[in-house]
Tab-separated table of C-alpha atoms in Angstrom:
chain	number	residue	atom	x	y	z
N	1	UNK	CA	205.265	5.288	4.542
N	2	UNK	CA	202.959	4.808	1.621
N	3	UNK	CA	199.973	7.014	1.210
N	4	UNK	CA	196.345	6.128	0.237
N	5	UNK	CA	194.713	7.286	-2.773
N	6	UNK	CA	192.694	9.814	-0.582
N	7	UNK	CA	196.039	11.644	0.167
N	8	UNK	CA	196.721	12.400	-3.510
N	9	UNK	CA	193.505	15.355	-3.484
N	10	UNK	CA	194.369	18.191	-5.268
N	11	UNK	CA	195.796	20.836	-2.803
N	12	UNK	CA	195.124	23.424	-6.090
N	13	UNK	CA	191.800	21.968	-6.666
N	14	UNK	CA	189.856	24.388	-3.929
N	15	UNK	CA	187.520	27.159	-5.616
N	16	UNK	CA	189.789	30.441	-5.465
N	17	UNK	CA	186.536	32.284	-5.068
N	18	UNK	CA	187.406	36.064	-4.306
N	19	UNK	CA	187.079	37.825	-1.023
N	20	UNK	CA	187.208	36.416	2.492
N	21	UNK	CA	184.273	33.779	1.916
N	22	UNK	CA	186.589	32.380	-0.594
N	23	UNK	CA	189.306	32.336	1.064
N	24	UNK	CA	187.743	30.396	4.072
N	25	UNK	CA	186.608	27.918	1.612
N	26	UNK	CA	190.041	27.011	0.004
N	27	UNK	CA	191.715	27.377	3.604
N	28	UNK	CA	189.266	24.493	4.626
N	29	UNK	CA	189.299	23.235	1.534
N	30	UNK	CA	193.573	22.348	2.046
N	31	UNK	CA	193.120	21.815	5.816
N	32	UNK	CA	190.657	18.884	4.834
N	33	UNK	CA	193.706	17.569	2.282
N	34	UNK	CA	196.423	18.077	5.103
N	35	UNK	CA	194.179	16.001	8.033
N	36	UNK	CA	193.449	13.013	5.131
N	37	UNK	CA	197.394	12.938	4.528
N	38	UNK	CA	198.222	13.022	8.014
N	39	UNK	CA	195.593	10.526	9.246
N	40	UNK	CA	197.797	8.177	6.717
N	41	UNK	CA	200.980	9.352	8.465
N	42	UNK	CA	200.117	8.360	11.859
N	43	UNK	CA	197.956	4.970	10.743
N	44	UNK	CA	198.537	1.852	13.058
N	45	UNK	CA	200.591	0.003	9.841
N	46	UNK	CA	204.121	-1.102	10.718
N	47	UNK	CA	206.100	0.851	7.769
N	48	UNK	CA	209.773	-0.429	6.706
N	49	UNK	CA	212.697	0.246	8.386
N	50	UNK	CA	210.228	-0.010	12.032
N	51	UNK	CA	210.161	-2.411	14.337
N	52	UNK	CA	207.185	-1.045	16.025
N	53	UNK	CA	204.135	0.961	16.008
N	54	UNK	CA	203.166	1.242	20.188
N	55	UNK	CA	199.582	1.807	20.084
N	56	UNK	CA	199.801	4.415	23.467
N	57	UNK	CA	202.097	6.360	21.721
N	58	UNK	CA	200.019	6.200	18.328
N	59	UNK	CA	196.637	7.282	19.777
N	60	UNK	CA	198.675	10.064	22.037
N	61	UNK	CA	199.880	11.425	18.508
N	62	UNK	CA	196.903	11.518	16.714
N	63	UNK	CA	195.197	13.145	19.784
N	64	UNK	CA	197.731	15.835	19.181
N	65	UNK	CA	197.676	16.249	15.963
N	66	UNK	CA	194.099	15.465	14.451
N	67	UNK	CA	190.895	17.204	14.076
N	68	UNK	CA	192.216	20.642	14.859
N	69	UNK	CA	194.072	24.023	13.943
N	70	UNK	CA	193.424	25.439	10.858
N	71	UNK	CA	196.677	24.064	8.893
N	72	UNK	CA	197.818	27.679	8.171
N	73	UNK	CA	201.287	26.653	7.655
N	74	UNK	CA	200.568	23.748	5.056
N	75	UNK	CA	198.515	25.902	3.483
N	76	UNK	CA	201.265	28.697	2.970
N	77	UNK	CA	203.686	25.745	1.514
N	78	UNK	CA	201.077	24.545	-0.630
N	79	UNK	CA	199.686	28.078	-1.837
N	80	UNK	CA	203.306	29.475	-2.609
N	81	UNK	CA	204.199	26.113	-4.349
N	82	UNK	CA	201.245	26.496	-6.430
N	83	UNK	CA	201.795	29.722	-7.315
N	84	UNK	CA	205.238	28.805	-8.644
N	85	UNK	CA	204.176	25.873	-10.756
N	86	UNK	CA	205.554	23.788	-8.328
N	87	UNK	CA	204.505	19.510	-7.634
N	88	UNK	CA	201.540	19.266	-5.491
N	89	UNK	CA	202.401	15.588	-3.569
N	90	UNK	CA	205.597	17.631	-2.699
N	91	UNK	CA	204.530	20.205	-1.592
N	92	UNK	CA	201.767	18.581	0.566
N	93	UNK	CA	204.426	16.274	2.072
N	94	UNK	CA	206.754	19.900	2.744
N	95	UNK	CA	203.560	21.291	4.436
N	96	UNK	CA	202.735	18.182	6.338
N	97	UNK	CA	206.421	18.481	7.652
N	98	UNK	CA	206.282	21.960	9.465
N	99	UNK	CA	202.633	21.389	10.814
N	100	UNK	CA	203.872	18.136	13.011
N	101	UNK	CA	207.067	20.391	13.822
N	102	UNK	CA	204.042	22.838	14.752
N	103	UNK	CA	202.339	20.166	16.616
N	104	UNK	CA	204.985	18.644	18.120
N	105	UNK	CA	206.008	22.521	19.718
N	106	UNK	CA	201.986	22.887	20.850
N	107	UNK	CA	202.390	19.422	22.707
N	108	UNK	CA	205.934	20.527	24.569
N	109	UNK	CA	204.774	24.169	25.224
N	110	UNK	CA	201.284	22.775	27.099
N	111	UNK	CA	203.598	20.865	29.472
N	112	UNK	CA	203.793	22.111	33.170
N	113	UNK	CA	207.308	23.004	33.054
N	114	UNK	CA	206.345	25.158	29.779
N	115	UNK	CA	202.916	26.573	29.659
N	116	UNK	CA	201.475	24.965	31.845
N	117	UNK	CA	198.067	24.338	29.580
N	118	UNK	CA	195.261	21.724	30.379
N	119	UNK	CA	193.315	22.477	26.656
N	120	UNK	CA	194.608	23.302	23.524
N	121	UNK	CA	192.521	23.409	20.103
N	122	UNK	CA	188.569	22.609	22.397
N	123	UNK	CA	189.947	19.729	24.032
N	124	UNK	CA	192.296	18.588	27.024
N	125	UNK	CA	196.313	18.470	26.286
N	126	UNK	CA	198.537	15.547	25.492
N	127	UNK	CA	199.923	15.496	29.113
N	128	UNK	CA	195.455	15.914	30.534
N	129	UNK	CA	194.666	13.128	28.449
N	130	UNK	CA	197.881	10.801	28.826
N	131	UNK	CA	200.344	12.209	31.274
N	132	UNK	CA	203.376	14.024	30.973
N	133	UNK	CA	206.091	11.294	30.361
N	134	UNK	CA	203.665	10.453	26.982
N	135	UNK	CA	202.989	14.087	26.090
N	136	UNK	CA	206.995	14.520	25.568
N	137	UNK	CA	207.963	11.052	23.662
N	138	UNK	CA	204.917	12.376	21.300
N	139	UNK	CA	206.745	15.483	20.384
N	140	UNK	CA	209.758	13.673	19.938
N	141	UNK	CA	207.856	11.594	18.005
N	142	UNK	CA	206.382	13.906	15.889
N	143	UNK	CA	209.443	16.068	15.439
N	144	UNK	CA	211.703	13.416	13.935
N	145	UNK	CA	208.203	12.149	11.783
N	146	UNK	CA	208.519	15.837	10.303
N	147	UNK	CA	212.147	15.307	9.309
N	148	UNK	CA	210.954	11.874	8.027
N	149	UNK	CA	208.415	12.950	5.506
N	150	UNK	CA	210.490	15.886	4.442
N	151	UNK	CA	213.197	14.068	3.619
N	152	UNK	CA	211.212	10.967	1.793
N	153	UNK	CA	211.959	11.075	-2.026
N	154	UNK	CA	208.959	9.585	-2.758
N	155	UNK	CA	207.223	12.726	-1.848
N	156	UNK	CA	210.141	15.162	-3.404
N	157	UNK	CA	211.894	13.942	-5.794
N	158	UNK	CA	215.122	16.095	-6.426
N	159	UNK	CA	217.534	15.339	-4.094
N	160	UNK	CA	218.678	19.463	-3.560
N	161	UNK	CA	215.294	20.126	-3.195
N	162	UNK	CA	215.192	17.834	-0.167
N	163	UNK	CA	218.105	18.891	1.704
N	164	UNK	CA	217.499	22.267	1.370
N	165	UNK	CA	214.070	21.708	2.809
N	166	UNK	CA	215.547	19.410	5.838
N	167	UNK	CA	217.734	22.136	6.589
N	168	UNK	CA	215.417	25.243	6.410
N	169	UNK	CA	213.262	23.048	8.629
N	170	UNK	CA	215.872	22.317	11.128
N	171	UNK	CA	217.320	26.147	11.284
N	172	UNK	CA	213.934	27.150	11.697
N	173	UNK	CA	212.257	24.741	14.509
N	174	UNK	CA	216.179	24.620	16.300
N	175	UNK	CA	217.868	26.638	18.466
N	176	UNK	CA	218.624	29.757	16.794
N	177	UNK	CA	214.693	29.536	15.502
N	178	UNK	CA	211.489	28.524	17.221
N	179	UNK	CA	213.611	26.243	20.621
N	180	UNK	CA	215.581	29.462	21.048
N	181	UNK	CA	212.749	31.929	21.044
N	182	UNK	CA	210.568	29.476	23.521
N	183	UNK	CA	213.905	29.806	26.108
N	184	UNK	CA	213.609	33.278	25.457
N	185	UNK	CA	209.911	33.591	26.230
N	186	UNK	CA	210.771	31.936	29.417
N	187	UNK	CA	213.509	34.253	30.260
N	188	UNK	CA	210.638	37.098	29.574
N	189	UNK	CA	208.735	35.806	32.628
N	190	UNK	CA	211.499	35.870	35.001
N	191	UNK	CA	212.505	32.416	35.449
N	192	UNK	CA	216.123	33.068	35.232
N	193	UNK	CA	216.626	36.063	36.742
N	194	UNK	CA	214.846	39.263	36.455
N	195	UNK	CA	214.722	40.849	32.543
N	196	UNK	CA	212.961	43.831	31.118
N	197	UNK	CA	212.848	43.384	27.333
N	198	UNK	CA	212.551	46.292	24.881
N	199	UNK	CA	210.716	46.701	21.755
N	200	UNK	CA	213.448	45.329	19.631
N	201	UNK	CA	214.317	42.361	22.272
N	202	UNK	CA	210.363	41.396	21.433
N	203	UNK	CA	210.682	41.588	17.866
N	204	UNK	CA	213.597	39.210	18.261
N	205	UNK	CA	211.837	37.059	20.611
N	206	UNK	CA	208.751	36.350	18.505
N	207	UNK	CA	210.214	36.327	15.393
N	208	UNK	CA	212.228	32.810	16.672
N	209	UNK	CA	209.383	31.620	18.782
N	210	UNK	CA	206.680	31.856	16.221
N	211	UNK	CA	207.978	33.798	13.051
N	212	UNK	CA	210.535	31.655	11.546
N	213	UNK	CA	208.505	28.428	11.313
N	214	UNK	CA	205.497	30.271	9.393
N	215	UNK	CA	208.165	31.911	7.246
N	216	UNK	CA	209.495	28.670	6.134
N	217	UNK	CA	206.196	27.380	5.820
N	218	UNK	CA	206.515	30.232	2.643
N	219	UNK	CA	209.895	29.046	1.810
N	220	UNK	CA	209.552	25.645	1.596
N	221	UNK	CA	207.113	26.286	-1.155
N	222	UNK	CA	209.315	28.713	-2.699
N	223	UNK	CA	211.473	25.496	-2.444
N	224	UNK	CA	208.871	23.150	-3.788
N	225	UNK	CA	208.098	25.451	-6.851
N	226	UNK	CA	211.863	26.297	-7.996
N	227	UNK	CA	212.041	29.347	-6.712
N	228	UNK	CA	215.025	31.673	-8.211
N	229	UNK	CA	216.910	33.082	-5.702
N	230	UNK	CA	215.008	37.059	-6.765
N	231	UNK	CA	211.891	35.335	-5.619
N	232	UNK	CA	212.889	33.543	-2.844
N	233	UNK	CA	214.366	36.101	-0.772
N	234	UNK	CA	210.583	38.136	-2.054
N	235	UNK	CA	208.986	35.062	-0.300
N	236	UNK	CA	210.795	35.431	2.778
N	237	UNK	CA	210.107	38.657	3.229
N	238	UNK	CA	206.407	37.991	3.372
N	239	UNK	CA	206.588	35.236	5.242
N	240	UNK	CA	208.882	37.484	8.109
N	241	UNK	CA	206.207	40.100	7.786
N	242	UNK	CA	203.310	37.296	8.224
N	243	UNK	CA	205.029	35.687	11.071
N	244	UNK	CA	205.385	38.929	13.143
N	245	UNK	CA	202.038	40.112	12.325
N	246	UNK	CA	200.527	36.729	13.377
N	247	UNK	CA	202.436	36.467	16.800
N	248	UNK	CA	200.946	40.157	17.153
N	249	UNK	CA	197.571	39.134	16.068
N	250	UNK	CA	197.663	36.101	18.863
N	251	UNK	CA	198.482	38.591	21.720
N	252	UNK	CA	195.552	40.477	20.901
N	253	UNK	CA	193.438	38.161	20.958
N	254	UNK	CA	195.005	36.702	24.174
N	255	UNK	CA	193.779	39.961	25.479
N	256	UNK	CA	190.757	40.030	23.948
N	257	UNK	CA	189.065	36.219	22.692
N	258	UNK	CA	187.094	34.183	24.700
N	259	UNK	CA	188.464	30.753	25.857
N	260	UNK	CA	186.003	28.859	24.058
N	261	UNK	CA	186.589	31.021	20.625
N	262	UNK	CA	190.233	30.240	21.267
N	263	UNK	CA	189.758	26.598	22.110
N	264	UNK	CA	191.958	27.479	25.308
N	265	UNK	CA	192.618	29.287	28.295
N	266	UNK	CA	193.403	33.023	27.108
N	267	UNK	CA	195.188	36.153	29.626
N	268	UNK	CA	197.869	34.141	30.533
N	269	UNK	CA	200.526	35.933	28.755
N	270	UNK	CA	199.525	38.982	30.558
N	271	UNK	CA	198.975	36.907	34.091
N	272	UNK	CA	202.704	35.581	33.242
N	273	UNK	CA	204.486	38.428	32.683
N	274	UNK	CA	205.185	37.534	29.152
N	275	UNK	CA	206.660	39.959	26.861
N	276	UNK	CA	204.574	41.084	24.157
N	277	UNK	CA	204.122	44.538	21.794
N	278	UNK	CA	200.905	45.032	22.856
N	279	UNK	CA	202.040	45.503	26.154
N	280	UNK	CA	204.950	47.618	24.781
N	281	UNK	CA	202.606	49.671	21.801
N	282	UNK	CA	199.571	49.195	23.585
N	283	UNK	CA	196.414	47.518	21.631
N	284	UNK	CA	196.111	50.630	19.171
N	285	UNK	CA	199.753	50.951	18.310
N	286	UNK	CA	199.893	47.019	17.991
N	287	UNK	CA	197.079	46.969	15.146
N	288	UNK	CA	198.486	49.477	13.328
N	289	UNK	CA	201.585	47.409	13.493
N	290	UNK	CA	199.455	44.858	12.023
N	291	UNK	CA	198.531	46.945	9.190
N	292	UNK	CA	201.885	47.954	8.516
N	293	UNK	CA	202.902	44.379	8.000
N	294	UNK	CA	200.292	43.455	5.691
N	295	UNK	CA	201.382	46.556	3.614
N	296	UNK	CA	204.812	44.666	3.688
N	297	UNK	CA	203.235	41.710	2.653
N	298	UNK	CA	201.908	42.970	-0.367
N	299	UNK	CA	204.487	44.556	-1.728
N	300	UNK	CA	206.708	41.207	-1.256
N	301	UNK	CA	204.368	39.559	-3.078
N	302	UNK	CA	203.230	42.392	-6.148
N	303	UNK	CA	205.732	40.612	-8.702
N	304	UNK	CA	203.260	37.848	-9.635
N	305	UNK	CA	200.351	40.416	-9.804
N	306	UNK	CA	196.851	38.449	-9.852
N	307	UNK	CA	198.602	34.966	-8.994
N	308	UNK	CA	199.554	36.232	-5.382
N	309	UNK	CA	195.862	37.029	-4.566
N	310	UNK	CA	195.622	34.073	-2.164
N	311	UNK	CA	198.903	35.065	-0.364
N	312	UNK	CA	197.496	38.505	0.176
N	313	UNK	CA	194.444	37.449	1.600
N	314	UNK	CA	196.033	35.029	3.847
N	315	UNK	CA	197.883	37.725	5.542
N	316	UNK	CA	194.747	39.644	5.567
N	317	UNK	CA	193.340	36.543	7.429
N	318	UNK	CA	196.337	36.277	9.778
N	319	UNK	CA	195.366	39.716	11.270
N	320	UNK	CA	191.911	39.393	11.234
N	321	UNK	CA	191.219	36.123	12.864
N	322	UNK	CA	189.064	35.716	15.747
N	323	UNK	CA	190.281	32.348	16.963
């Protein structure tokens, strides 16, 4: 796969105005960069070592993937690589990675037999628009893409650097990660047999389903940018902290946002039976939660001083989204 000039933007190049008009600007600003890169990615060109592009499974993709979401997991890759110093094509290609593992886990979970979800991101799911047989080769699709691009050295060039990342990526989208915590969520509803599931039982839930894909989104830039092993495990701990406070953040406004602010239907979890804190701290005792995390997040992040300011306000963003 062999990118176009347009791919090579500048992740770093985005204003870092301060305060939260700023930090929309930049978080568009790398969205933009991801969707250009991507766009190349899922182009109808034959590439070497395929036999095929099928132009059905193409167009399903790129309904899935394009012109939607606000690419905060690129844009944690990309903002901790640059932070650390670290290549920008590398760490666009690392972020580019978990957001089709991302996509690909949108297009599964909308299925009937998951979620059962006929929009997702303002306009009808993979299986509305195709059908359902289509909606699951596309994740496959874009789940081995993910470990594709990740693992191309044309994108990252050391060779530790890219197993390490193929590997974080696989423990984190697999089954003790983000497939494990989706069974999980299912056993939550009752489909296997009835389960009541504490406070600590949620934490653990969410922090596979949802948490440990945006925390390697943080590590892989760690990755990206030579990260010591000190500021690594630093990065980790924000990105744990931003993934619970996100999945927390998403209930609320499951309780809360419209379905056209959301960009789909919203009260399910509730309707569902789904296990979630605010149902076990109620919607007070789940923002404070919130707030507690952020606290987390800065402290995580206070070695690099002024240089973190964009990871700080990113988890500031995570918890006060309204979509």
């Amino acid at each position: 796969m062999t990118s176009s000039p347009s791919t090579q933007a500048n992740p770093g190049s985005v204003k870092a105005e301060g305060g939260a008009d700023g930090f929309s600007h930049r978080l568009a600003g790398i969205a933009d960069t991801v969707e250009r890169f991507m766009v190349d990615l899922l182009d109808a060109t034959v590439r070497p070592g395929e036999i095929a592009r099928p132009p059905r499974l193409m167009e399903a993709m790129r309904h899935a993937v394009l012109g939607g979401g606000k690419r905060l997991r690129p844009f944690l890759t990309i903002e901790t690589a640059r932070m650390l110093g670290g290549p920008e094509a590398g760490a666009l290609a690392a972020g580019a990675g978990v957001e089709l593992v991302h996509c690909y886990s949108l297009v599964h979970d909308d299925l009937p037999a998951m979620d059962d979800d006929d929009m997702r991101r303002g306009k009808p799911t993979v299986h509305k628009a195709y059908d359902e047989a289509t909606a699951i080769l596309v994740g496959d699709a874009l789940q081995t893409l993910a470990f594709e691009v990740t693992a191309d050295p044309r994108w990252q060039a050391d060779p530790a650097a890219r197993a390490d990342l193929v590997l974080g990526l696989a423990r984190a989208s697999g089954l003790g990660g983000m497939v494990g915590g989706q069974l999980l969520d299912l056993s939550a509803e009752g489909r296997f047999g009835a389960v009541s599931l504490g406070v600590d039982d949620t934490l653990r839930m969410q922090a596979m389903k949802t948490g440990a894909i945006l925390a390697f989104s943080v590590e892989a830039g760690a990755i990206v940018g030579g990260a010591d092993p000190d500021a690594r495990a630093a990065l980790l701990r924000y990105g744990h902290a931003l993934g619970q406070a996100f999945q927390i953040a998403d209930d609320i406004l499951d309780r809360e946002a419209s379905p056209e602010a959301m960009g789909k239907a919203t009260g399910k979890d509730k309707d569902a039976g789904k296990a979630t804190l605010v149902d076990r701290l109620g919607l007070d005792g789940a923002r404070a939660e919130c707030d507690r995390l952020v606290g987390v997040c800065d402290e995580a992040v206070s070695r690099w001083g002024a240089g973190a300011a964009v990871l700080r306000e990113a988890a500031r963003f995570t918890v006060a989204r309204k979509a």
